[in-house]
Amino acid sequence: MGPVSNRTYTGKRDIDGAEVAVDGRPLDPRLDIHTFTSRGFEWGYEGDGPSQLALAILAVHFADDEQAKAECAAFMSRVVAYFSNEWEMTSADIDVALTNVRATS
């Protein structure tokens, strides 16, 4: 099974905490692949919460756990670390971001 090219990922942070969804459903943190933190997703800085989010997004995007692990750190530090309180990315946005990340690695 290859990547699904029409997903939408959204995140919002407010007084009640952080919520992340893919196509309107809660995003699985994929602790089974690697546990950076079990305290939930975060973004807007470099750290464990943003790493867990990067891994979870890429695991869905690639449908390949090993590729998600391999590209997680760079995606976190160059993309997820810059998300604002509310964000949205489509599969096409992720492809563009990954192309840019790979070009500058």
Short mmCIF file of N, CA, C and O in Angstrom, two decimals:
data_model
loop_
_atom_site.label_atom_id
_atom_site.label_comp_id
_atom_site.label_asym_id
_atom_site.label_seq_id
_atom_site.Cartn_x
_atom_site.Cartn_y
_atom_site.Cartn_z
N MET A 1 0.84 -1.18 0.00
CA MET A 1 0.00 0.00 0.00
C MET A 1 0.88 1.24 0.00
O MET A 1 1.71 1.42 0.88
N GLY A 2 0.72 2.11 -0.95
CA GLY A 2 1.52 3.32 -1.05
C GLY A 2 0.86 4.48 -0.34
O GLY A 2 -0.20 4.34 0.24
N PRO A 3 1.49 5.63 -0.41
CA PRO A 3 0.94 6.81 0.24
C PRO A 3 -0.40 7.22 -0.36
O PRO A 3 -0.63 7.06 -1.55
N VAL A 4 -1.27 7.71 0.48
CA VAL A 4 -2.54 8.26 0.03
C VAL A 4 -2.29 9.74 -0.24
O VAL A 4 -1.80 10.45 0.62
N SER A 5 -2.60 10.18 -1.44
CA SER A 5 -2.17 11.52 -1.85
C SER A 5 -3.18 12.62 -1.58
O SER A 5 -2.99 13.73 -2.03
N ASN A 6 -4.24 12.34 -0.85
CA ASN A 6 -5.25 13.38 -0.67
C ASN A 6 -5.67 13.55 0.78
O ASN A 6 -6.81 13.83 1.06
N ARG A 7 -4.76 13.40 1.71
CA ARG A 7 -5.08 13.56 3.12
C ARG A 7 -4.88 15.01 3.56
O ARG A 7 -4.07 15.73 3.00
N THR A 8 -5.63 15.40 4.60
CA THR A 8 -5.47 16.71 5.21
C THR A 8 -5.20 16.52 6.69
O THR A 8 -5.94 15.84 7.39
N TYR A 9 -4.12 17.11 7.15
CA TYR A 9 -3.68 17.04 8.54
C TYR A 9 -3.93 18.41 9.17
O TYR A 9 -3.58 19.43 8.57
N THR A 10 -4.53 18.42 10.36
CA THR A 10 -4.81 19.68 11.03
C THR A 10 -4.41 19.59 12.50
O THR A 10 -4.44 18.52 13.11
N GLY A 11 -4.02 20.72 13.03
CA GLY A 11 -3.71 20.79 14.45
C GLY A 11 -4.16 22.11 15.01
O GLY A 11 -4.16 23.13 14.32
N LYS A 12 -4.59 22.06 16.26
CA LYS A 12 -4.95 23.30 16.95
C LYS A 12 -4.62 23.14 18.42
O LYS A 12 -4.71 22.06 19.00
N ARG A 13 -4.17 24.24 18.99
CA ARG A 13 -3.85 24.28 20.41
C ARG A 13 -4.63 25.42 21.04
O ARG A 13 -4.62 26.54 20.53
N ASP A 14 -5.31 25.10 22.14
CA ASP A 14 -6.02 26.13 22.88
C ASP A 14 -5.93 25.79 24.37
O ASP A 14 -5.17 24.92 24.77
N ILE A 15 -6.74 26.45 25.16
CA ILE A 15 -6.67 26.26 26.61
C ILE A 15 -6.95 24.81 27.03
O ILE A 15 -6.49 24.36 28.07
N ASP A 16 -7.68 24.08 26.19
CA ASP A 16 -8.00 22.68 26.49
C ASP A 16 -6.91 21.71 26.07
O ASP A 16 -7.01 20.51 26.33
N GLY A 17 -5.88 22.19 25.39
CA GLY A 17 -4.79 21.32 24.97
C GLY A 17 -4.62 21.31 23.47
O GLY A 17 -5.15 22.15 22.76
N ALA A 18 -3.88 20.32 23.00
CA ALA A 18 -3.56 20.20 21.58
C ALA A 18 -4.34 19.04 20.97
O ALA A 18 -4.46 17.98 21.57
N GLU A 19 -4.87 19.29 19.78
CA GLU A 19 -5.59 18.25 19.04
C GLU A 19 -5.03 18.18 17.63
O GLU A 19 -4.81 19.20 17.00
N VAL A 20 -4.80 16.95 17.16
CA VAL A 20 -4.30 16.74 15.81
C VAL A 20 -5.19 15.70 15.13
O VAL A 20 -5.53 14.68 15.74
N ALA A 21 -5.55 15.97 13.89
CA ALA A 21 -6.40 15.05 13.14
C ALA A 21 -5.87 14.85 11.73
O ALA A 21 -5.15 15.70 11.19
N VAL A 22 -6.23 13.72 11.17
CA VAL A 22 -5.99 13.46 9.76
C VAL A 22 -7.35 13.13 9.16
O VAL A 22 -8.06 12.25 9.66
N ASP A 23 -7.73 13.89 8.18
CA ASP A 23 -9.05 13.75 7.55
C ASP A 23 -10.18 13.77 8.59
O ASP A 23 -11.13 13.01 8.50
N GLY A 24 -10.02 14.62 9.60
CA GLY A 24 -11.06 14.79 10.60
C GLY A 24 -11.07 13.78 11.73
O GLY A 24 -11.88 13.88 12.65
N ARG A 25 -10.18 12.78 11.69
CA ARG A 25 -10.11 11.77 12.74
C ARG A 25 -8.82 11.94 13.54
O ARG A 25 -7.79 12.32 12.96
N PRO A 26 -8.85 11.66 14.84
CA PRO A 26 -7.63 11.81 15.65
C PRO A 26 -6.45 11.05 15.05
O PRO A 26 -6.60 9.90 14.60
N LEU A 27 -5.30 11.70 15.02
CA LEU A 27 -4.08 11.08 14.49
C LEU A 27 -3.48 10.15 15.53
O LEU A 27 -3.29 10.56 16.68
N ASP A 28 -3.22 8.93 15.14
CA ASP A 28 -2.59 7.93 16.01
C ASP A 28 -1.14 8.37 16.26
O ASP A 28 -0.40 8.61 15.31
N PRO A 29 -0.70 8.45 17.51
CA PRO A 29 0.68 8.89 17.78
C PRO A 29 1.75 7.87 17.38
O PRO A 29 2.93 8.20 17.34
N ARG A 30 1.34 6.67 17.05
CA ARG A 30 2.25 5.61 16.59
C ARG A 30 3.38 5.33 17.58
O ARG A 30 4.55 5.22 17.21
N LEU A 31 2.99 5.19 18.83
CA LEU A 31 3.95 4.83 19.88
C LEU A 31 4.55 3.46 19.64
O LEU A 31 5.60 3.12 20.19
N ASP A 32 3.89 2.66 18.80
CA ASP A 32 4.40 1.33 18.45
C ASP A 32 5.66 1.40 17.58
O ASP A 32 6.46 0.47 17.57
N ILE A 33 5.83 2.50 16.85
CA ILE A 33 7.03 2.66 16.01
C ILE A 33 8.19 3.15 16.87
O ILE A 33 9.28 2.59 16.86
N HIS A 34 7.93 4.24 17.62
CA HIS A 34 8.94 4.81 18.52
C HIS A 34 8.23 5.75 19.48
O HIS A 34 7.32 6.48 19.07
N THR A 35 8.64 5.73 20.73
CA THR A 35 8.05 6.63 21.71
C THR A 35 9.05 7.72 22.08
O THR A 35 10.03 7.46 22.78
N PHE A 36 8.81 8.91 21.55
CA PHE A 36 9.57 10.09 21.97
C PHE A 36 8.95 10.61 23.27
O PHE A 36 9.64 11.02 24.18
N THR A 37 7.61 10.58 23.31
CA THR A 37 6.85 10.97 24.50
C THR A 37 5.48 10.33 24.43
O THR A 37 4.94 10.14 23.34
N SER A 38 4.93 10.02 25.58
CA SER A 38 3.56 9.50 25.63
C SER A 38 2.61 10.57 26.16
O SER A 38 1.46 10.29 26.45
N ARG A 39 3.10 11.80 26.26
CA ARG A 39 2.29 12.90 26.80
C ARG A 39 1.52 13.67 25.74
O ARG A 39 0.92 14.69 26.03
N GLY A 40 1.55 13.22 24.51
CA GLY A 40 0.77 13.87 23.47
C GLY A 40 1.62 14.68 22.51
O GLY A 40 2.81 14.88 22.72
N PHE A 41 0.96 15.11 21.46
CA PHE A 41 1.63 15.88 20.42
C PHE A 41 1.88 17.31 20.86
O PHE A 41 1.10 17.89 21.62
N GLU A 42 2.94 17.88 20.31
CA GLU A 42 3.24 19.30 20.45
C GLU A 42 3.88 19.76 19.17
O GLU A 42 4.23 18.95 18.31
N TRP A 43 4.04 21.06 19.03
CA TRP A 43 4.67 21.64 17.85
C TRP A 43 5.07 23.07 18.16
O TRP A 43 4.75 23.60 19.21
N GLY A 44 5.82 23.68 17.26
CA GLY A 44 6.23 25.06 17.44
C GLY A 44 7.60 25.20 18.08
O GLY A 44 8.04 26.31 18.36
N TYR A 45 8.27 24.09 18.31
CA TYR A 45 9.63 24.08 18.85
C TYR A 45 10.22 22.71 18.55
O TYR A 45 9.53 21.83 18.03
N GLU A 46 11.50 22.51 18.84
CA GLU A 46 12.13 21.21 18.64
C GLU A 46 12.11 20.46 19.96
O GLU A 46 12.51 20.99 20.99
N GLY A 47 11.62 19.22 19.93
CA GLY A 47 11.56 18.42 21.16
C GLY A 47 10.82 17.13 20.95
O GLY A 47 10.52 16.72 19.82
N ASP A 48 10.51 16.47 22.07
CA ASP A 48 9.88 15.14 22.02
C ASP A 48 8.45 15.17 21.48
O ASP A 48 8.08 14.33 20.66
N GLY A 49 7.63 16.11 21.94
CA GLY A 49 6.25 16.21 21.44
C GLY A 49 6.21 16.48 19.94
O GLY A 49 5.47 15.80 19.21
N PRO A 50 7.00 17.44 19.45
CA PRO A 50 7.05 17.66 18.00
C PRO A 50 7.62 16.45 17.24
O PRO A 50 7.18 16.17 16.13
N SER A 51 8.55 15.73 17.84
CA SER A 51 9.09 14.53 17.18
C SER A 51 8.01 13.47 17.04
O SER A 51 7.91 12.81 16.00
N GLN A 52 7.19 13.29 18.09
CA GLN A 52 6.11 12.30 18.01
C GLN A 52 5.12 12.69 16.93
O GLN A 52 4.63 11.84 16.19
N LEU A 53 4.83 13.98 16.82
CA LEU A 53 3.92 14.46 15.78
C LEU A 53 4.50 14.23 14.39
O LEU A 53 3.80 13.72 13.50
N ALA A 54 5.77 14.56 14.20
CA ALA A 54 6.40 14.35 12.90
C ALA A 54 6.36 12.88 12.51
O ALA A 54 6.02 12.54 11.37
N LEU A 55 6.67 12.01 13.45
CA LEU A 55 6.65 10.57 13.18
C LEU A 55 5.25 10.10 12.79
O LEU A 55 5.08 9.37 11.81
N ALA A 56 4.25 10.55 13.53
CA ALA A 56 2.88 10.12 13.27
C ALA A 56 2.39 10.61 11.90
O ALA A 56 1.76 9.85 11.15
N ILE A 57 2.69 11.86 11.57
CA ILE A 57 2.29 12.39 10.26
C ILE A 57 2.97 11.60 9.14
O ILE A 57 2.32 11.17 8.18
N LEU A 58 4.27 11.40 9.27
CA LEU A 58 5.00 10.70 8.20
C LEU A 58 4.62 9.23 8.10
O LEU A 58 4.63 8.67 7.00
N ALA A 59 4.26 8.61 9.21
CA ALA A 59 3.82 7.21 9.16
C ALA A 59 2.56 7.06 8.32
O ALA A 59 2.43 6.12 7.52
N VAL A 60 1.64 8.00 8.46
CA VAL A 60 0.44 7.98 7.63
C VAL A 60 0.80 8.36 6.19
O VAL A 60 0.38 7.69 5.24
N HIS A 61 1.58 9.39 6.05
CA HIS A 61 1.91 9.92 4.71
C HIS A 61 2.62 8.87 3.85
O HIS A 61 2.26 8.67 2.69
N PHE A 62 3.62 8.22 4.41
CA PHE A 62 4.39 7.23 3.64
C PHE A 62 3.75 5.85 3.64
O PHE A 62 4.04 5.05 2.76
N ALA A 63 2.94 5.54 4.65
CA ALA A 63 2.46 4.17 4.86
C ALA A 63 3.66 3.22 4.92
O ALA A 63 3.62 2.11 4.41
N ASP A 64 4.74 3.70 5.56
CA ASP A 64 6.00 2.95 5.66
C ASP A 64 6.69 3.41 6.95
O ASP A 64 7.23 4.52 7.01
N ASP A 65 6.64 2.56 7.98
CA ASP A 65 7.17 2.94 9.29
C ASP A 65 8.66 3.26 9.25
O ASP A 65 9.11 4.20 9.91
N GLU A 66 9.43 2.49 8.50
CA GLU A 66 10.88 2.72 8.45
C GLU A 66 11.22 4.04 7.78
O GLU A 66 12.10 4.77 8.22
N GLN A 67 10.52 4.37 6.70
CA GLN A 67 10.76 5.64 6.03
C GLN A 67 10.36 6.80 6.95
O GLN A 67 11.04 7.82 7.01
N ALA A 68 9.25 6.62 7.66
CA ALA A 68 8.81 7.65 8.61
C ALA A 68 9.87 7.90 9.67
O ALA A 68 10.21 9.05 9.98
N LYS A 69 10.45 6.82 10.22
CA LYS A 69 11.50 6.96 11.23
C LYS A 69 12.74 7.64 10.64
O LYS A 69 13.34 8.51 11.28
N ALA A 70 13.09 7.28 9.43
CA ALA A 70 14.29 7.83 8.80
C ALA A 70 14.19 9.33 8.55
O ALA A 70 15.19 10.04 8.62
N GLU A 71 13.00 9.82 8.25
CA GLU A 71 12.85 11.23 7.88
C GLU A 71 12.25 12.09 9.00
O GLU A 71 12.10 13.30 8.84
N CYS A 72 11.96 11.46 10.11
CA CYS A 72 11.27 12.14 11.21
C CYS A 72 12.05 13.33 11.77
O CYS A 72 11.50 14.42 11.93
N ALA A 73 13.32 13.15 12.09
CA ALA A 73 14.09 14.21 12.76
C ALA A 73 14.18 15.48 11.91
O ALA A 73 13.94 16.59 12.40
N ALA A 74 14.49 15.32 10.65
CA ALA A 74 14.61 16.48 9.76
C ALA A 74 13.25 17.15 9.55
O ALA A 74 13.15 18.39 9.56
N PHE A 75 12.19 16.37 9.40
CA PHE A 75 10.85 16.92 9.21
C PHE A 75 10.41 17.68 10.46
O PHE A 75 9.82 18.76 10.38
N MET A 76 10.73 17.14 11.62
CA MET A 76 10.39 17.81 12.87
C MET A 76 11.11 19.15 12.97
O MET A 76 10.49 20.19 13.21
N SER A 77 12.42 19.14 12.77
CA SER A 77 13.19 20.37 13.00
C SER A 77 12.98 21.44 11.94
O SER A 77 13.12 22.63 12.22
N ARG A 78 12.61 21.04 10.73
CA ARG A 78 12.46 22.02 9.66
C ARG A 78 11.02 22.35 9.30
O ARG A 78 10.78 23.31 8.56
N VAL A 79 10.07 21.56 9.82
CA VAL A 79 8.66 21.81 9.48
C VAL A 79 7.81 21.94 10.75
O VAL A 79 7.27 23.00 11.04
N VAL A 80 7.71 20.86 11.52
CA VAL A 80 6.83 20.84 12.69
C VAL A 80 7.24 21.88 13.73
O VAL A 80 6.39 22.49 14.37
N ALA A 81 8.51 22.13 13.86
CA ALA A 81 9.00 23.12 14.84
C ALA A 81 8.51 24.53 14.51
O ALA A 81 8.52 25.40 15.39
N TYR A 82 8.04 24.74 13.29
CA TYR A 82 7.59 26.07 12.86
C TYR A 82 6.07 26.20 12.78
O TYR A 82 5.57 27.26 12.40
N PHE A 83 5.33 25.15 13.12
CA PHE A 83 3.87 25.25 13.11
C PHE A 83 3.41 26.29 14.15
O PHE A 83 3.99 26.40 15.22
N SER A 84 2.34 27.00 13.83
CA SER A 84 1.74 27.94 14.78
C SER A 84 0.64 27.21 15.57
O SER A 84 0.45 26.00 15.41
N ASN A 85 -0.11 27.92 16.39
CA ASN A 85 -1.13 27.29 17.23
C ASN A 85 -2.15 26.51 16.42
O ASN A 85 -2.63 25.47 16.87
N GLU A 86 -2.53 27.01 15.25
CA GLU A 86 -3.42 26.29 14.34
C GLU A 86 -2.71 26.12 13.01
O GLU A 86 -2.12 27.06 12.50
N TRP A 87 -2.76 24.91 12.49
CA TRP A 87 -2.08 24.64 11.22
C TRP A 87 -2.86 23.59 10.43
O TRP A 87 -3.68 22.87 10.98
N GLU A 88 -2.57 23.55 9.14
CA GLU A 88 -3.15 22.56 8.23
C GLU A 88 -2.14 22.25 7.15
O GLU A 88 -1.49 23.16 6.63
N MET A 89 -1.98 20.99 6.85
CA MET A 89 -1.12 20.54 5.75
C MET A 89 -1.84 19.46 4.97
O MET A 89 -2.44 18.57 5.56
N THR A 90 -1.75 19.54 3.67
CA THR A 90 -2.26 18.47 2.83
C THR A 90 -1.11 17.53 2.48
O THR A 90 0.06 17.85 2.73
N SER A 91 -1.43 16.41 1.90
CA SER A 91 -0.39 15.49 1.44
C SER A 91 0.55 16.18 0.46
O SER A 91 1.76 15.98 0.52
N ALA A 92 0.00 17.02 -0.41
CA ALA A 92 0.84 17.75 -1.38
C ALA A 92 1.78 18.71 -0.65
O ALA A 92 2.95 18.84 -1.02
N ASP A 93 1.28 19.38 0.40
CA ASP A 93 2.14 20.28 1.19
C ASP A 93 3.30 19.49 1.82
O ASP A 93 4.43 19.97 1.87
N ILE A 94 3.00 18.31 2.31
CA ILE A 94 4.03 17.48 2.94
C ILE A 94 5.07 17.07 1.90
O ILE A 94 6.28 17.11 2.17
N ASP A 95 4.62 16.69 0.72
CA ASP A 95 5.57 16.34 -0.35
C ASP A 95 6.51 17.50 -0.67
O ASP A 95 7.72 17.31 -0.81
N VAL A 96 5.97 18.71 -0.76
CA VAL A 96 6.79 19.89 -1.03
C VAL A 96 7.77 20.13 0.12
O VAL A 96 8.96 20.37 -0.10
N ALA A 97 7.28 20.05 1.33
CA ALA A 97 8.13 20.26 2.51
C ALA A 97 9.26 19.24 2.54
O ALA A 97 10.42 19.58 2.80
N LEU A 98 8.94 17.97 2.27
CA LEU A 98 9.97 16.92 2.28
C LEU A 98 11.00 17.15 1.18
O LEU A 98 12.20 16.93 1.40
N THR A 99 10.56 17.61 0.02
CA THR A 99 11.50 17.91 -1.06
C THR A 99 12.46 19.01 -0.62
O THR A 99 13.67 18.91 -0.84
N ASN A 100 11.94 20.04 0.04
CA ASN A 100 12.77 21.13 0.54
C ASN A 100 13.72 20.66 1.63
O ASN A 100 14.88 21.05 1.67
N VAL A 101 13.22 19.84 2.54
CA VAL A 101 14.05 19.31 3.64
C VAL A 101 15.19 18.48 3.07
O VAL A 101 16.35 18.64 3.47
N ARG A 102 14.88 17.62 2.13
CA ARG A 102 15.92 16.76 1.52
C ARG A 102 16.95 17.58 0.76
O ARG A 102 18.13 17.26 0.75
N ALA A 103 16.51 18.67 0.12
CA ALA A 103 17.41 19.50 -0.67
C ALA A 103 18.40 20.26 0.21
O ALA A 103 19.49 20.60 -0.24
N THR A 104 18.02 20.52 1.44
CA THR A 104 18.88 21.28 2.35
C THR A 104 19.60 20.40 3.36
O THR A 104 20.27 20.91 4.24
N SER A 105 19.45 19.10 3.24
CA SER A 105 20.12 18.19 4.20
C SER A 105 21.55 17.93 3.81
O SER A 105 21.93 17.97 2.69
#
